[in-house]
GROMACS .gro file of C-alpha atoms in nm:
model
  126
    1MET     CA    1   0.000   0.000   0.000
    2ALA     CA    2   0.142   0.338  -0.096
    3VAL     CA    3  -0.040   0.530   0.179
    4GLU     CA    4  -0.100   0.379   0.522
    5LEU     CA    5  -0.290   0.546   0.807
    6VAL     CA    6  -0.159   0.445   1.149
    7TRP     CA    7  -0.358   0.582   1.442
    8GLU     CA    8  -0.105   0.591   1.725
    9SER     CA    9  -0.365   0.733   1.965
   10GLN     CA   10  -0.697   0.919   1.951
   11GLU     CA   11  -0.498   1.241   1.900
   12THR     CA   12  -0.207   1.126   1.682
   13LEU     CA   13  -0.208   0.989   1.329
   14GLN     CA   14   0.092   0.886   1.125
   15VAL     CA   15   0.043   0.886   0.749
   16ILE     CA   16   0.312   0.671   0.590
   17TYR     CA   17   0.385   0.716   0.221
   18THR     CA   18   0.591   0.439   0.062
   19GLY     CA   19   0.701   0.352  -0.286
   20GLU     CA   20   0.502   0.510  -0.567
   21VAL     CA   21   0.224   0.742  -0.451
   22THR     CA   22  -0.049   0.865  -0.685
   23GLY     CA   23  -0.246   1.182  -0.640
   24GLN     CA   24  -0.569   0.984  -0.607
   25GLN     CA   25  -0.419   0.777  -0.326
   26ALA     CA   26  -0.328   1.097  -0.144
   27VAL     CA   27  -0.682   1.234  -0.197
   28ASP     CA   28  -0.832   0.907  -0.075
   29SER     CA   29  -0.616   0.912   0.237
   30LEU     CA   30  -0.737   1.263   0.325
   31LEU     CA   31  -1.098   1.157   0.273
   32ALA     CA   32  -1.039   0.854   0.497
   33ILE     CA   33  -0.891   1.075   0.769
   34GLY     CA   34  -1.185   1.314   0.757
   35SER     CA   35  -1.444   1.038   0.766
   36ASP     CA   36  -1.283   0.855   1.058
   37PRO     CA   37  -1.478   0.898   1.384
   38ARG     CA   38  -1.152   0.992   1.560
   39PHE     CA   39  -1.100   1.296   1.336
   40ASP     CA   40  -1.268   1.541   1.577
   41GLN     CA   41  -1.016   1.450   1.851
   42LEU     CA   42  -0.716   1.450   1.615
   43ARG     CA   43  -0.445   1.700   1.716
   44PHE     CA   44  -0.129   1.572   1.546
   45ILE     CA   45  -0.053   1.435   1.201
   46LEU     CA   46   0.290   1.298   1.119
   47GLY     CA   47   0.321   1.271   0.741
   48ASN     CA   48   0.614   1.041   0.676
   49GLY     CA   49   0.737   1.053   0.318
   50ALA     CA   50   1.091   0.932   0.384
   51THR     CA   51   1.049   0.618   0.172
   52ILE     CA   52   0.861   0.756  -0.129
   53THR     CA   53   1.021   0.654  -0.455
   54LYS     CA   54   0.782   0.829  -0.694
   55ASN     CA   55   0.514   1.093  -0.647
   56ILE     CA   56   0.256   1.103  -0.926
   57ALA     CA   57   0.001   1.382  -0.890
   58SER     CA   58  -0.182   1.571  -1.162
   59ASP     CA   59  -0.304   1.929  -1.136
   60THR     CA   60  -0.654   1.789  -1.084
   61ASP     CA   61  -0.530   1.573  -0.795
   62ILE     CA   62  -0.367   1.876  -0.633
   63GLU     CA   63  -0.688   2.078  -0.668
   64LYS     CA   64  -0.887   1.793  -0.511
   65MET     CA   65  -0.641   1.758  -0.224
   66THR     CA   66  -0.644   2.130  -0.162
   67SER     CA   67  -1.024   2.135  -0.150
   68VAL     CA   68  -1.042   1.838   0.087
   69ALA     CA   69  -0.764   1.973   0.311
   70LYS     CA   70  -0.932   2.315   0.331
   71ALA     CA   71  -1.262   2.157   0.435
   72LEU     CA   72  -1.094   1.934   0.694
   73SER     CA   73  -0.896   2.223   0.839
   74LYS     CA   74  -1.213   2.426   0.887
   75THR     CA   75  -1.372   2.135   1.074
   76ASN     CA   76  -1.067   2.075   1.293
   77PRO     CA   77  -0.839   2.381   1.266
   78GLY     CA   78  -0.609   2.303   1.560
   79ILE     CA   79  -0.414   2.021   1.397
   80LYS     CA   80  -0.035   2.034   1.394
   81ASN     CA   81   0.107   1.856   1.088
   82ALA     CA   82   0.473   1.752   1.085
   83VAL     CA   83   0.606   1.626   0.753
   84VAL     CA   84   0.917   1.411   0.728
   85MET     CA   85   1.088   1.443   0.394
   86GLY     CA   86   1.317   1.190   0.240
   87SER     CA   87   1.634   1.272   0.054
   88ASN     CA   88   1.517   1.170  -0.293
   89GLU     CA   89   1.340   1.389  -0.546
   90ALA     CA   90   1.003   1.214  -0.509
   91ALA     CA   91   0.998   1.269  -0.134
   92GLN     CA   92   1.100   1.633  -0.182
   93ALA     CA   93   0.805   1.672  -0.422
   94LEU     CA   94   0.571   1.549  -0.149
   95VAL     CA   95   0.711   1.802   0.096
   96ASN     CA   96   0.675   2.082  -0.157
   97PHE     CA   97   0.316   1.974  -0.207
   98TYR     CA   98   0.249   1.987   0.168
   99GLN     CA   99   0.403   2.332   0.186
  100PHE     CA  100   0.175   2.440  -0.098
  101LEU     CA  101  -0.126   2.308   0.091
  102ALA     CA  102  -0.013   2.470   0.414
  103GLU     CA  103  -0.067   2.813   0.261
  104ASP     CA  104  -0.437   2.743   0.216
  105ILE     CA  105  -0.528   2.546   0.527
  106GLU     CA  106  -0.567   2.637   0.890
  107TRP     CA  107  -0.337   2.364   1.021
  108GLN     CA  108   0.012   2.448   1.138
  109VAL     CA  109   0.251   2.260   0.908
  110ASP     CA  110   0.628   2.223   0.935
  111THR     CA  111   0.881   2.000   0.758
  112PHE     CA  112   1.166   1.794   0.900
  113THR     CA  113   1.447   1.573   0.777
  114THR     CA  114   1.406   1.310   1.049
  115GLU     CA  115   1.112   1.146   1.221
  116ALA     CA  116   1.272   1.218   1.561
  117ASP     CA  117   1.278   1.592   1.489
  118ALA     CA  118   0.918   1.584   1.366
  119ARG     CA  119   0.802   1.399   1.678
  120ALA     CA  120   0.992   1.644   1.902
  121TRP     CA  121   0.814   1.936   1.734
  122LEU     CA  122   0.475   1.769   1.779
  123ALA     CA  123   0.557   1.690   2.143
  124SER     CA  124   0.627   2.059   2.206
  125PHE     CA  125   0.252   2.122   2.175
  126THR     CA  126   0.153   1.878   2.451
   0.00000   0.00000   0.00000
């Protein structure tokens, strides 16, 4: 599976992107997050793209993701979203995409090179 949702607690979700990730998979993962009954209690999202090998997203996919993310952020605006980027070009593309989304959503988003740094940033809000 290219996108896996791992609920670590009622308040913390890790979204793991592996291998080749399509734009539709990313859209579907956002829809799954928003429709999960735990979404209202969600405070922290750790987007882990360290092992992405290819990011395939069309302009239409990006527009869909932006729309879904905007709607979700209005429903639960207090989410802190840490994004771990990998060193390859595909992972960097994912991070750039998250930064693009961060301009239009109410969540606080920051990027990191390691999972440990991302988790430390998230922990600073507890």
